[in-house]
Short mmCIF file of C-alpha atoms in Angstrom, two decimals:
data_model
loop_
_atom_site.label_atom_id
_atom_site.label_comp_id
_atom_site.label_asym_id
_atom_site.label_seq_id
_atom_site.Cartn_x
_atom_site.Cartn_y
_atom_site.Cartn_z
CA MET A 1 -60.77 90.82 -54.39
CA ASP A 2 -61.52 94.97 -52.42
CA GLU A 3 -65.47 94.72 -51.00
CA VAL A 4 -66.28 94.06 -47.11
CA LEU A 5 -69.89 93.13 -46.85
CA VAL A 6 -72.28 93.44 -43.73
CA ILE A 7 -75.87 91.61 -43.38
CA GLY A 8 -77.88 92.09 -40.14
CA GLU A 9 -80.02 94.52 -38.87
CA ALA A 10 -79.81 98.51 -39.04
CA LEU A 11 -82.46 100.88 -37.24
CA VAL A 12 -83.29 103.75 -35.53
CA ASP A 13 -82.31 103.35 -30.86
CA ILE A 14 -84.35 105.99 -29.82
CA VAL A 15 -82.41 106.89 -26.07
CA HIS A 16 -82.79 107.39 -22.91
CA ALA A 17 -80.90 108.37 -20.94
CA PRO A 18 -81.96 109.93 -16.90
CA GLY A 19 -83.01 113.54 -16.82
CA ARG A 20 -82.35 113.86 -20.70
CA PRO A 21 -85.99 113.60 -23.04
CA PRO A 22 -85.41 111.27 -25.47
CA VAL A 23 -83.17 110.91 -28.42
CA GLU A 24 -83.32 109.34 -31.36
CA HIS A 25 -80.19 107.83 -33.17
CA PRO A 26 -78.92 105.82 -36.40
CA GLY A 27 -78.07 101.96 -35.02
CA GLY A 28 -78.61 98.23 -35.22
CA SER A 29 -75.04 96.58 -34.32
CA PRO A 30 -74.34 95.33 -37.94
CA ALA A 31 -75.77 99.13 -39.53
CA ASN A 32 -72.43 100.30 -36.74
CA VAL A 33 -69.70 97.98 -38.00
CA ALA A 34 -70.40 98.44 -41.49
CA LEU A 35 -70.32 102.64 -40.22
CA GLY A 36 -67.46 101.84 -38.18
CA LEU A 37 -65.27 100.18 -40.74
CA ALA A 38 -66.45 102.93 -43.59
CA ARG A 39 -64.83 105.39 -41.71
CA LEU A 40 -62.53 104.20 -41.11
CA GLY A 41 -62.33 103.68 -45.20
CA VAL A 42 -62.85 100.24 -45.58
CA GLY A 43 -65.21 99.53 -48.31
CA THR A 44 -68.76 98.55 -47.55
CA ARG A 45 -71.90 97.06 -48.40
CA LEU A 46 -74.52 97.06 -46.04
CA LEU A 47 -77.09 94.17 -47.14
CA THR A 48 -79.96 95.34 -44.11
CA ARG A 49 -83.88 96.20 -43.35
CA ILE A 50 -84.37 100.20 -44.22
CA GLY A 51 -88.12 100.63 -44.31
CA ASP A 52 -88.73 104.15 -46.78
CA ASP A 53 -90.22 106.23 -43.88
CA ALA A 54 -88.86 109.19 -42.35
CA ARG A 55 -86.59 107.26 -40.21
CA GLY A 56 -85.26 105.50 -42.91
CA ARG A 57 -83.69 108.03 -44.67
CA SER A 58 -82.64 109.79 -41.56
CA ILE A 59 -80.54 105.00 -41.92
CA VAL A 60 -79.61 105.73 -45.37
CA ASP A 61 -77.59 109.19 -44.85
CA HIS A 62 -76.40 108.12 -41.69
CA LEU A 63 -74.33 105.95 -43.83
CA ARG A 64 -73.95 105.97 -46.77
CA GLY A 65 -72.55 110.07 -45.57
CA SER A 66 -69.63 107.62 -44.28
CA GLY A 67 -69.37 105.53 -47.68
CA VAL A 68 -71.43 102.60 -46.85
CA GLU A 69 -72.66 101.24 -50.18
CA LEU A 70 -76.32 99.93 -49.52
CA ALA A 71 -77.24 96.68 -50.95
CA GLU A 72 -80.15 96.23 -53.87
CA GLY A 73 -82.66 94.61 -52.07
CA SER A 74 -81.83 96.77 -47.94
CA ILE A 75 -84.30 99.61 -48.30
CA THR A 76 -88.32 97.83 -47.94
CA PRO A 77 -92.25 99.16 -47.90
CA ASP A 78 -92.35 97.89 -44.40
CA ALA A 79 -91.46 100.88 -41.00
CA THR A 80 -87.80 101.10 -39.97
CA SER A 81 -86.67 98.79 -37.20
CA THR A 82 -86.19 100.36 -33.61
CA ALA A 83 -84.31 100.38 -30.46
CA THR A 84 -85.09 101.95 -27.47
CA ALA A 85 -81.70 101.75 -25.55
CA ARG A 86 -82.52 102.80 -21.63
CA LEU A 87 -79.24 104.27 -20.17
CA ASP A 88 -78.42 103.31 -16.51
CA ALA A 89 -75.92 106.72 -14.74
CA GLU A 90 -72.89 105.26 -16.21
CA GLY A 91 -74.37 105.38 -19.50
CA VAL A 92 -74.69 101.30 -19.87
CA ALA A 93 -78.14 101.02 -22.49
CA SER A 94 -80.34 98.26 -22.59
CA TYR A 95 -82.46 97.49 -24.67
CA ASP A 96 -86.73 97.03 -25.97
CA PHE A 97 -87.22 95.74 -29.79
CA ALA A 98 -89.84 96.73 -32.03
CA LEU A 99 -88.13 94.48 -35.91
CA ARG A 100 -88.93 92.80 -38.02
CA TRP A 101 -85.66 90.95 -39.85
CA ALA A 102 -86.14 89.20 -43.77
CA LEU A 103 -83.79 89.21 -46.39
CA SER A 104 -83.64 88.98 -50.16
CA ASP A 105 -82.18 87.32 -52.74
CA ILE A 106 -79.02 87.22 -51.30
CA VAL A 107 -75.82 88.27 -54.41
CA VAL A 108 -72.13 87.59 -53.10
CA SER A 109 -70.25 89.06 -55.72
CA SER A 110 -66.59 88.47 -56.88
CA GLY A 111 -65.10 91.01 -55.36
CA THR A 112 -66.12 90.01 -51.22
CA ARG A 113 -63.17 89.73 -50.13
CA ALA A 114 -65.37 88.96 -46.64
CA ILE A 115 -68.28 88.82 -44.72
CA HIS A 116 -69.38 90.41 -40.94
CA THR A 117 -72.78 89.38 -39.52
CA GLY A 118 -73.68 89.38 -36.14
CA SER A 119 -76.76 89.44 -33.38
CA ILE A 120 -80.25 89.82 -34.18
CA ALA A 121 -79.38 88.78 -37.78
CA ALA A 122 -77.28 85.67 -37.10
CA THR A 123 -80.64 84.66 -35.13
CA LEU A 124 -83.78 86.55 -36.13
CA SER A 125 -86.50 84.66 -37.96
CA PRO A 126 -86.96 84.78 -41.23
CA GLY A 127 -83.39 86.04 -41.96
CA GLY A 128 -81.76 84.68 -39.43
CA GLU A 129 -81.87 81.42 -42.07
CA ASP A 130 -80.35 83.06 -44.45
CA VAL A 131 -78.13 85.12 -43.00
CA LEU A 132 -76.36 80.91 -41.17
CA ARG A 133 -76.79 79.11 -44.89
CA LEU A 134 -74.83 82.72 -46.73
CA VAL A 135 -72.25 81.96 -43.93
CA GLU A 136 -72.25 77.96 -44.50
CA GLU A 137 -71.37 78.74 -47.82
CA ASN A 138 -68.93 81.16 -48.07
CA ALA A 139 -66.72 79.62 -45.58
CA GLY A 140 -63.44 79.45 -46.89
CA ARG A 141 -64.13 81.70 -50.00
CA ALA A 142 -64.42 85.05 -47.88
CA VAL A 143 -63.30 85.85 -44.70
CA ILE A 144 -65.79 85.73 -41.85
CA SER A 145 -66.86 88.13 -38.92
CA TYR A 146 -68.77 87.65 -36.37
CA ASP A 147 -69.91 89.03 -33.32
CA PRO A 148 -72.88 87.30 -31.07
CA ASN A 149 -73.89 90.52 -29.43
CA ALA A 150 -76.76 88.65 -27.26
CA ARG A 151 -80.15 90.17 -26.89
CA PRO A 152 -82.55 87.85 -25.49
CA ALA A 153 -85.44 89.90 -25.99
CA LEU A 154 -85.14 88.31 -29.55
CA MET A 155 -83.62 85.40 -29.77
CA GLY A 156 -86.41 82.73 -28.40
CA SER A 157 -84.37 79.77 -25.70
CA ARG A 158 -81.02 80.25 -23.76
CA GLU A 159 -79.87 76.64 -25.97
CA ALA A 160 -81.33 76.97 -29.58
CA ALA A 161 -79.24 80.98 -30.00
CA ARG A 162 -76.49 78.90 -28.32
CA GLU A 163 -77.22 75.75 -30.91
CA ARG A 164 -77.42 78.54 -33.82
CA ILE A 165 -74.13 81.34 -32.16
CA GLU A 166 -71.75 78.43 -32.05
CA ARG A 167 -72.74 76.62 -35.63
CA ILE A 168 -71.59 80.37 -36.88
CA VAL A 169 -68.75 80.42 -34.51
CA ARG A 170 -67.71 76.85 -36.01
CA ALA A 171 -67.82 78.63 -39.86
CA ALA A 172 -66.06 81.92 -39.26
CA ASP A 173 -63.11 83.01 -38.90
CA VAL A 174 -62.28 86.18 -37.53
CA VAL A 175 -65.57 86.14 -34.04
CA LYS A 176 -65.77 88.92 -31.34
CA VAL A 177 -68.30 88.11 -27.85
CA SER A 178 -68.33 90.02 -25.00
CA ASP A 179 -68.40 89.06 -21.21
CA GLU A 180 -72.04 89.98 -21.32
CA ASP A 181 -72.65 87.91 -23.74
CA LEU A 182 -71.57 84.59 -22.88
CA GLU A 183 -72.86 85.30 -19.20
CA TRP A 184 -76.28 84.62 -20.62
CA LEU A 185 -74.81 82.00 -22.63
CA THR A 186 -73.64 79.95 -20.76
CA PRO A 187 -74.59 81.09 -17.44
CA GLY A 188 -71.02 80.08 -14.31
CA ALA A 189 -68.89 78.99 -17.14
CA ASP A 190 -65.37 80.34 -17.44
CA PRO A 191 -65.16 82.79 -20.45
CA MET A 192 -62.23 82.30 -20.93
CA GLN A 193 -62.35 78.28 -21.16
CA VAL A 194 -65.90 79.31 -23.38
CA ILE A 195 -63.93 81.61 -26.07
CA GLU A 196 -61.03 78.85 -26.49
CA ALA A 197 -63.39 75.96 -26.87
CA TRP A 198 -64.65 78.40 -29.25
CA ARG A 199 -61.12 79.12 -30.53
CA ALA A 200 -60.80 76.11 -31.40
CA SER A 201 -64.56 74.29 -33.15
CA GLY A 202 -62.80 76.66 -36.30
CA PRO A 203 -61.73 79.93 -35.50
CA ALA A 204 -59.15 81.75 -36.39
CA LEU A 205 -59.11 84.67 -33.23
CA VAL A 206 -61.23 84.37 -30.65
CA VAL A 207 -61.35 88.32 -28.89
CA LEU A 208 -63.61 88.61 -25.17
CA THR A 209 -64.29 92.01 -24.61
CA ARG A 210 -65.24 93.52 -21.26
CA GLY A 211 -66.10 96.82 -21.42
CA GLY A 212 -63.79 98.55 -19.26
CA GLU A 213 -61.29 95.54 -18.31
CA GLY A 214 -60.30 96.07 -21.60
CA ALA A 215 -59.82 92.87 -24.46
CA VAL A 216 -58.36 89.54 -24.41
CA GLY A 217 -56.90 87.48 -27.56
CA VAL A 218 -57.26 84.06 -28.23
CA THR A 219 -54.64 82.02 -31.18
CA ALA A 220 -53.92 79.25 -31.39
CA THR A 221 -50.09 80.13 -30.04
CA GLY A 222 -51.19 81.75 -27.01
CA VAL A 223 -54.19 85.08 -25.78
CA VAL A 224 -52.98 88.12 -25.29
CA GLU A 225 -54.52 91.23 -22.65
CA VAL A 226 -54.71 94.70 -23.60
CA ALA A 227 -56.54 97.32 -20.91
CA ALA A 228 -59.44 99.24 -21.06
CA PRO A 229 -57.94 103.49 -21.79
CA LYS A 230 -60.16 105.52 -18.09
CA ILE A 231 -61.96 107.99 -19.79
CA THR A 232 -65.47 110.02 -19.60
CA VAL A 233 -68.03 108.12 -20.45
CA ALA A 234 -70.63 109.13 -22.42
CA ASP A 235 -72.59 106.12 -23.83
CA THR A 236 -72.25 102.51 -24.62
CA VAL A 237 -74.36 102.71 -27.68
CA GLY A 238 -72.06 100.58 -30.46
CA ALA A 239 -68.84 100.69 -28.27
CA GLY A 240 -69.02 97.18 -28.98
CA ASP A 241 -69.29 97.24 -32.74
CA SER A 242 -66.74 99.71 -32.82
CA LEU A 243 -64.00 97.03 -31.62
CA MET A 244 -64.94 94.98 -33.76
CA SER A 245 -64.53 97.17 -36.98
CA GLY A 246 -62.11 98.59 -35.45
CA LEU A 247 -60.70 94.46 -35.03
CA LEU A 248 -60.77 93.84 -39.29
CA HIS A 249 -58.99 97.49 -39.92
CA GLY A 250 -56.31 96.24 -38.45
CA LEU A 251 -56.59 92.78 -39.48
CA ASP A 252 -56.70 94.63 -43.60
CA ARG A 253 -54.11 97.30 -42.66
CA ALA A 254 -51.24 94.34 -41.36
CA GLY A 255 -52.88 92.58 -44.81
CA LEU A 256 -55.04 89.44 -42.75
CA LEU A 257 -58.17 89.93 -43.66
CA HIS A 258 -58.71 87.99 -47.23
CA PRO A 259 -59.24 85.00 -47.89
CA ALA A 260 -56.23 83.39 -48.71
CA THR A 261 -53.84 84.91 -45.83
CA ILE A 262 -56.10 85.28 -42.40
CA GLY A 263 -55.00 81.67 -41.34
CA GLN A 264 -51.67 83.76 -40.61
CA LEU A 265 -53.06 84.11 -37.64
CA ARG A 266 -53.29 80.56 -36.89
CA THR A 267 -49.56 80.52 -36.07
CA GLN A 268 -48.29 83.91 -35.64
CA PRO A 269 -46.77 84.10 -32.44
CA ALA A 270 -49.74 85.70 -30.05
CA GLU A 271 -47.46 89.28 -28.64
CA ASN A 272 -48.78 89.73 -32.80
CA LEU A 273 -51.97 90.21 -31.95
CA VAL A 274 -50.84 92.93 -29.60
CA PRO A 275 -50.89 95.61 -31.52
CA LEU A 276 -54.76 94.85 -32.94
CA LEU A 277 -56.29 94.47 -29.60
CA ALA A 278 -55.04 97.66 -28.58
CA HIS A 279 -56.55 99.70 -31.77
CA ALA A 280 -59.52 98.17 -31.23
CA VAL A 281 -60.15 98.81 -27.72
CA LYS A 282 -58.85 103.10 -28.52
CA ILE A 283 -61.59 102.41 -31.61
CA ALA A 284 -64.02 101.33 -28.67
CA ALA A 285 -63.00 103.93 -26.69
CA TYR A 286 -63.58 106.79 -28.76
CA THR A 287 -66.44 105.29 -28.90
CA CYS A 288 -67.78 105.22 -26.26
CA THR A 289 -66.83 109.51 -25.25
CA GLN A 290 -69.80 110.08 -27.73
CA ALA A 291 -73.82 109.25 -27.32
CA GLY A 292 -75.03 107.38 -30.03
CA ALA A 293 -72.97 104.53 -32.25
CA GLN A 294 -70.46 107.50 -33.44
CA PRO A 295 -67.19 105.65 -34.49
CA PRO A 296 -64.71 107.76 -36.29
CA THR A 297 -63.32 108.83 -39.04
CA LEU A 298 -59.25 107.99 -38.98
CA LYS A 299 -58.19 111.60 -38.43
CA GLU A 300 -60.81 111.96 -35.34
CA LEU A 301 -59.11 108.21 -34.53
CA ASP A 302 -54.71 109.65 -35.66
CA ALA A 303 -56.00 113.15 -32.98
CA TYR A 304 -57.96 110.87 -30.33
CA ARG A 305 -55.35 110.68 -27.14
CA PRO A 306 -57.01 108.93 -24.71
#
């Protein structure tokens, strides 16, 4: 087992920043995670939906140039999806989407040790139903990781989205969720109570990200917190995705990104998570210093001193 299969949308981010002309970058939350993993040296395959057009070819070149393999059926005759990101004065993005999400037949190879999904891919019909089925069928056979990365404009009612999200959480081993996601999914609730309830429902590890305030990790043995470094932010596009890829890379380095070993997170002392979270937060910080979703390579990460 030596492959991570990422399933989800790849699209073009059309970024509007104050006082600057629009700029296009390849993006999409799961595609960004695949990119981050591949740049960190993890064998990664992406099952997605990319149009056979100029924007699609730019995404393919972007992904393959960093070592991401595309799964069969990922190139389609339809137009490539887009996300229009509008940045505020602090570089924080809000999004509008032009996207269709459907999947060809999904084949999970015997060499797949982990499956990651999230965001639009896990909730938007018709492809979302296929993703849910695949996650539940492969729970226990591969490490399942999940990032809800809520997009309210595309996820229907809050109640329906929360039901789907919590069903995937129960099947997952590793979950990453932002404080902004929880503000929408569970308005008025204590985020720490929510992630502890999620952890108790199935995952070995749940991580709450809090932007410039860092991240909190919860396992059965306790809670740990890691602060974010102080940086100059170019924009936050792809930062959460980079943190997710950093988590998976850290688990890989620790020998835990495997169905036979991921359960060790349930019994290890919680303080063992500190280096893992710090690694992931550093990767997210690096990405925030770049324009667009540009996670670091291992060489860039080693040289980065926030």
